[in-house]
Short mmCIF file of C-alpha atoms in Angstrom, two decimals:
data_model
loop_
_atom_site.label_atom_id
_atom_site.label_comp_id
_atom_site.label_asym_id
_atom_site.label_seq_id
_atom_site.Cartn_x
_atom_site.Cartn_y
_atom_site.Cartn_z
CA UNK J 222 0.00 0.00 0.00
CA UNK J 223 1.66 3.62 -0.93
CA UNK J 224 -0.76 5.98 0.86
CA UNK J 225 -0.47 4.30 4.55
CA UNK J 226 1.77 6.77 5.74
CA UNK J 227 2.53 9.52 8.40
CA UNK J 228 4.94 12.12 8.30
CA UNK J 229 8.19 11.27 10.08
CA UNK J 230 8.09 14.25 12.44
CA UNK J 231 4.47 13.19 13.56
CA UNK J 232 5.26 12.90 17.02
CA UNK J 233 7.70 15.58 17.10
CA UNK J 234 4.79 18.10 15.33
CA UNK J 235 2.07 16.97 18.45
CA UNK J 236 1.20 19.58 20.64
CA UNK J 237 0.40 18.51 24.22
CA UNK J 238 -1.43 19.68 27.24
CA UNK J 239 -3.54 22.38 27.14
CA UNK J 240 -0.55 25.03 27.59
CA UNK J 241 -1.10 28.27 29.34
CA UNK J 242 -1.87 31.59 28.93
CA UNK J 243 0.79 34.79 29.39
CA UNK J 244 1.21 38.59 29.39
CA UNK J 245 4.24 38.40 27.74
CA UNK J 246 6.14 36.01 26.13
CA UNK J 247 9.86 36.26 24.16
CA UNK J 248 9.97 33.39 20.88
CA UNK J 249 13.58 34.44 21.02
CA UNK J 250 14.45 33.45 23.78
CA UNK J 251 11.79 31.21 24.45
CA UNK J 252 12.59 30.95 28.46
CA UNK J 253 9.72 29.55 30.68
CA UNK J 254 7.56 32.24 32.22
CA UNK J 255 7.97 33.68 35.12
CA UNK J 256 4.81 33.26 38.23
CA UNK J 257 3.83 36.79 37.45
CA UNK J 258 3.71 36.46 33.96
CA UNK J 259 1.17 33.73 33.95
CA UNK J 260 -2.15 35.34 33.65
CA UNK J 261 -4.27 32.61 35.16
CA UNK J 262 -5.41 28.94 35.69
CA UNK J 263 -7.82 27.16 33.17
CA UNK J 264 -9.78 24.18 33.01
CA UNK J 265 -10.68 22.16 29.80
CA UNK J 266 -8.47 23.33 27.64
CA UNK J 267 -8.03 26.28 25.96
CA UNK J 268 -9.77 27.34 22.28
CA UNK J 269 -7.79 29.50 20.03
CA UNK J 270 -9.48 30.36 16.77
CA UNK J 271 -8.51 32.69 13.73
CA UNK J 272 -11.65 32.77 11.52
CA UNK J 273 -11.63 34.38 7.52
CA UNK J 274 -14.96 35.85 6.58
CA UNK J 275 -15.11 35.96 2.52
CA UNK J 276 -17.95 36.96 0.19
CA UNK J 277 -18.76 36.00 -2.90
CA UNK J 278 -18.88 38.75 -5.06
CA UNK J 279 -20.36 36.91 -8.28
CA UNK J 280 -23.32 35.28 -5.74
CA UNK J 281 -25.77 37.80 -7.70
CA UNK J 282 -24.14 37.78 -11.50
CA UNK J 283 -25.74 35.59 -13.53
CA UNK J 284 -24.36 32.31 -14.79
CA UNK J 285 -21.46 32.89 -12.46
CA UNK J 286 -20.81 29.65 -10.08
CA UNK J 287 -20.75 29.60 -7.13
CA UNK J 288 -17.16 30.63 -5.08
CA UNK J 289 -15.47 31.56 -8.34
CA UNK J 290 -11.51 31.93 -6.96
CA UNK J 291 -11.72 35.06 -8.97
CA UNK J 292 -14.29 37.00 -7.28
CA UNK J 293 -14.18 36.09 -3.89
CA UNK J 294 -13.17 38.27 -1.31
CA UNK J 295 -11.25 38.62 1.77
CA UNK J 296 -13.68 40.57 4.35
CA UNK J 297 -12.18 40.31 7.73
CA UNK J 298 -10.47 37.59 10.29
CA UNK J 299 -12.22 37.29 13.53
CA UNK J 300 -9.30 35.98 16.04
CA UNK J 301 -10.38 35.29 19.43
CA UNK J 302 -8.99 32.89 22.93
CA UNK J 303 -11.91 31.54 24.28
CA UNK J 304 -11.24 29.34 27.80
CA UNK J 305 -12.19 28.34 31.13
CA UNK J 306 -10.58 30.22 34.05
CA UNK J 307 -10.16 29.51 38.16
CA UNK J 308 -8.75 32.48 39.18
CA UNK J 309 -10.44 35.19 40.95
CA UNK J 310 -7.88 37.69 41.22
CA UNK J 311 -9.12 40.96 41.57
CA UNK J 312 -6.66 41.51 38.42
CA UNK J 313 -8.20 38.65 36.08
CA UNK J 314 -11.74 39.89 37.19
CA UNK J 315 -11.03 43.35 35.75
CA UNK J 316 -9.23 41.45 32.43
CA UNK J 317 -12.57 39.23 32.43
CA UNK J 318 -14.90 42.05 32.42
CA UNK J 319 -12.92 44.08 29.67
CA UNK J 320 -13.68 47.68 30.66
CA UNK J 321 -12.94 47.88 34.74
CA UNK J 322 -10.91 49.38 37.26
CA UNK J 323 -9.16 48.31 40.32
CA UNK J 324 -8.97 50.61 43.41
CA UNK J 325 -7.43 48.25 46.96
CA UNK J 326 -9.94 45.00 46.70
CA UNK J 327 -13.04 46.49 44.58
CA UNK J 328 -13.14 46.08 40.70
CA UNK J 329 -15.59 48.30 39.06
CA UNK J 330 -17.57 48.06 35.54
CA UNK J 331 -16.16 50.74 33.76
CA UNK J 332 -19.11 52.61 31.11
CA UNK J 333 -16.25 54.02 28.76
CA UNK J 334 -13.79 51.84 27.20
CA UNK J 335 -9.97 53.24 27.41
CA UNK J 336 -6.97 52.52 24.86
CA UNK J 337 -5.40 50.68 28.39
CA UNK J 338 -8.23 48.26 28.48
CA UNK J 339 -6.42 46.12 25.08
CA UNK J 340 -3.22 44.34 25.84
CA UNK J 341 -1.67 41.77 23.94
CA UNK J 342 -2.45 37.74 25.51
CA UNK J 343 0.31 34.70 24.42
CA UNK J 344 -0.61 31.42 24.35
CA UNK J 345 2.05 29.11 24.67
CA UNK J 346 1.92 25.08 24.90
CA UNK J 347 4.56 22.61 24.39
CA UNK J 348 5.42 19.88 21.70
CA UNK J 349 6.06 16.41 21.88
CA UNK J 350 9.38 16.57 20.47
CA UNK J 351 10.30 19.30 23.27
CA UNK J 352 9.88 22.21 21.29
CA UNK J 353 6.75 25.09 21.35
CA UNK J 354 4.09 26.19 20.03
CA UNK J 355 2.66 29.92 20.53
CA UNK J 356 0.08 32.34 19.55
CA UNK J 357 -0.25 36.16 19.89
CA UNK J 358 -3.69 38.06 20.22
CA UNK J 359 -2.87 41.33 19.67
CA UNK J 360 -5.24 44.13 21.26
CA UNK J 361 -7.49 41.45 22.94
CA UNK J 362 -10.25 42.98 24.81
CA UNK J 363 -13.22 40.46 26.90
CA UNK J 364 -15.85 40.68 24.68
CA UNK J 365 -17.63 38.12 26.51
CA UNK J 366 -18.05 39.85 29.71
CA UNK J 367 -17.71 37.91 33.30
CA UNK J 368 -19.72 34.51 33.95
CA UNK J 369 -19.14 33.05 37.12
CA UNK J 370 -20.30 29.48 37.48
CA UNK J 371 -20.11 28.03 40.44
CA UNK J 372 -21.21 24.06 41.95
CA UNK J 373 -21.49 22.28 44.99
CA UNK J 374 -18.29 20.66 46.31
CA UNK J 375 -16.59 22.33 43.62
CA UNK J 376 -14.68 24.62 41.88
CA UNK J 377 -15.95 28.70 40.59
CA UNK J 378 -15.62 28.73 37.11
CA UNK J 379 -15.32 31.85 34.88
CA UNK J 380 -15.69 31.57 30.91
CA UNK J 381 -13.80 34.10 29.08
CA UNK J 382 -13.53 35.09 25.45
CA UNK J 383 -10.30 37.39 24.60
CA UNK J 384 -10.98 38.94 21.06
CA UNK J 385 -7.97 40.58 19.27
CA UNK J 386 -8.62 43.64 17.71
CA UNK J 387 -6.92 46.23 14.99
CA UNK J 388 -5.49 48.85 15.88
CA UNK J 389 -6.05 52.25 13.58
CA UNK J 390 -1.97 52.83 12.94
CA UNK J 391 -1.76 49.10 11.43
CA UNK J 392 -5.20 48.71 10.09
CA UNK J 393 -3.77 45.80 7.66
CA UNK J 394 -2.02 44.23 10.57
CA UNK J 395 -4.37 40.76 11.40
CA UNK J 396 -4.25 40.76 15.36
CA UNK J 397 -3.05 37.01 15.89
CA UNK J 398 0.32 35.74 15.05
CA UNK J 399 1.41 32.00 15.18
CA UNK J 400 4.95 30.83 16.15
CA UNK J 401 6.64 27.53 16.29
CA UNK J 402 9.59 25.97 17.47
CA UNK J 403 11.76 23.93 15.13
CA UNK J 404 12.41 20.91 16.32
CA UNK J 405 16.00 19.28 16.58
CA UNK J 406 14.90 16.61 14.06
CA UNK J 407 13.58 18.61 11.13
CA UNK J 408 16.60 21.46 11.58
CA UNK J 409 19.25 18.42 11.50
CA UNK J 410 17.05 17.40 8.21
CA UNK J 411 17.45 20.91 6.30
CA UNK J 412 20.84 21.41 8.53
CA UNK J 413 19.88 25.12 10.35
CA UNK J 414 20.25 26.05 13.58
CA UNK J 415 17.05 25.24 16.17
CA UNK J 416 15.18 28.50 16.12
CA UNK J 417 10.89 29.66 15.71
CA UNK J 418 9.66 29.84 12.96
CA UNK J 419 6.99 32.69 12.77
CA UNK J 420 3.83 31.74 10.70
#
């Protein structure tokens, strides 16, 4: 049989655990974060997502098909973190709510949204083969607002979505980069050093 096959670096590619979320993070460097840096503790995994939205700009011409390559075209990218968080921090109740301040133990709603409410969120997880995976959300905001759910004999649960947003001085700039690690394997293969690659 010729087309019962993997790719050799199978194992190596797999990305493991459900990784972690970070304020900052250096692909550089790639050191492992620091206590503070770590923006809180999830449950169930974490969802990122970086969605085109396309139209069809011969879907009223006559006679044209349907998704000619030719006509479609590129509307937007909706990038967003959606996960499940255990921390109630009075500083990752004011990053689930979006718009809030912080003054000694109180958080408060906030009615106007400031430029300092966006920051940029990493997510980082590792590989099988030892290296990294990451992605950026640049400008991400809580657009889902602050859901506490909470159960008997168990844990408060807070469900968060982080959506990245342009900015108007790089309105071509998509907010959500991708970076990966090479692995050992595929850099002896092509015989470069070990470095990220940036998608």
């Amino acid at each position: 049989m010729k087309f019962v096959k993997i790719p050799q670096d199978t194992f190596e590619a797999m990305q493991l655990e459900a990784g972690m979320l970070l304020n900052t993070f250096d692909p550089e460097s790639s050191e492992p974060p620091a206590d503070e840096d770590i923006i809180c503790a999830t449950t169930g995994g974490i969802n990122i997502s970086c969605t085109p939205s396309y139209s069809d700009m011969g879907a009223d011409v006559d006679n044209a098909p349907v998704n000619v390559k030719e006509l479609m075209k590129l509307d937007n990218w909706v990038c967003t973190i959606g996960f499940t968080a255990l921390s109630t921090s009075a500083e990752f109740i004011r990053t689930a709510l979006g718009a809030a301040d912080i003054r000694g133990n109180k958080v408060t709603p906030r009615r106007e949204l400031k430029q300092t409410d966006f920051k940029d969120v990493w997510w980082v997880g590792d590989k099988a083969g030892g290296g990294w995976v990451a992605a950026k959300l640049l400008n991400a905001l809580s657009t889902s607002g602050l859901s506490l759910q909470t159960t008997k004999s168990g844990k408060g649960q807070i469900s968060v979505t982080l959506t990245g947003h342009v900015s108007v001085d790089a309105q071509d700039v998509v907010p959500m980069e991708f970076y990966t690690s090479a692995e050992d394997t595929a850099a002896a293969s092509v015989g470069v050093d070990d470095e990220e690659v940036r998608v």
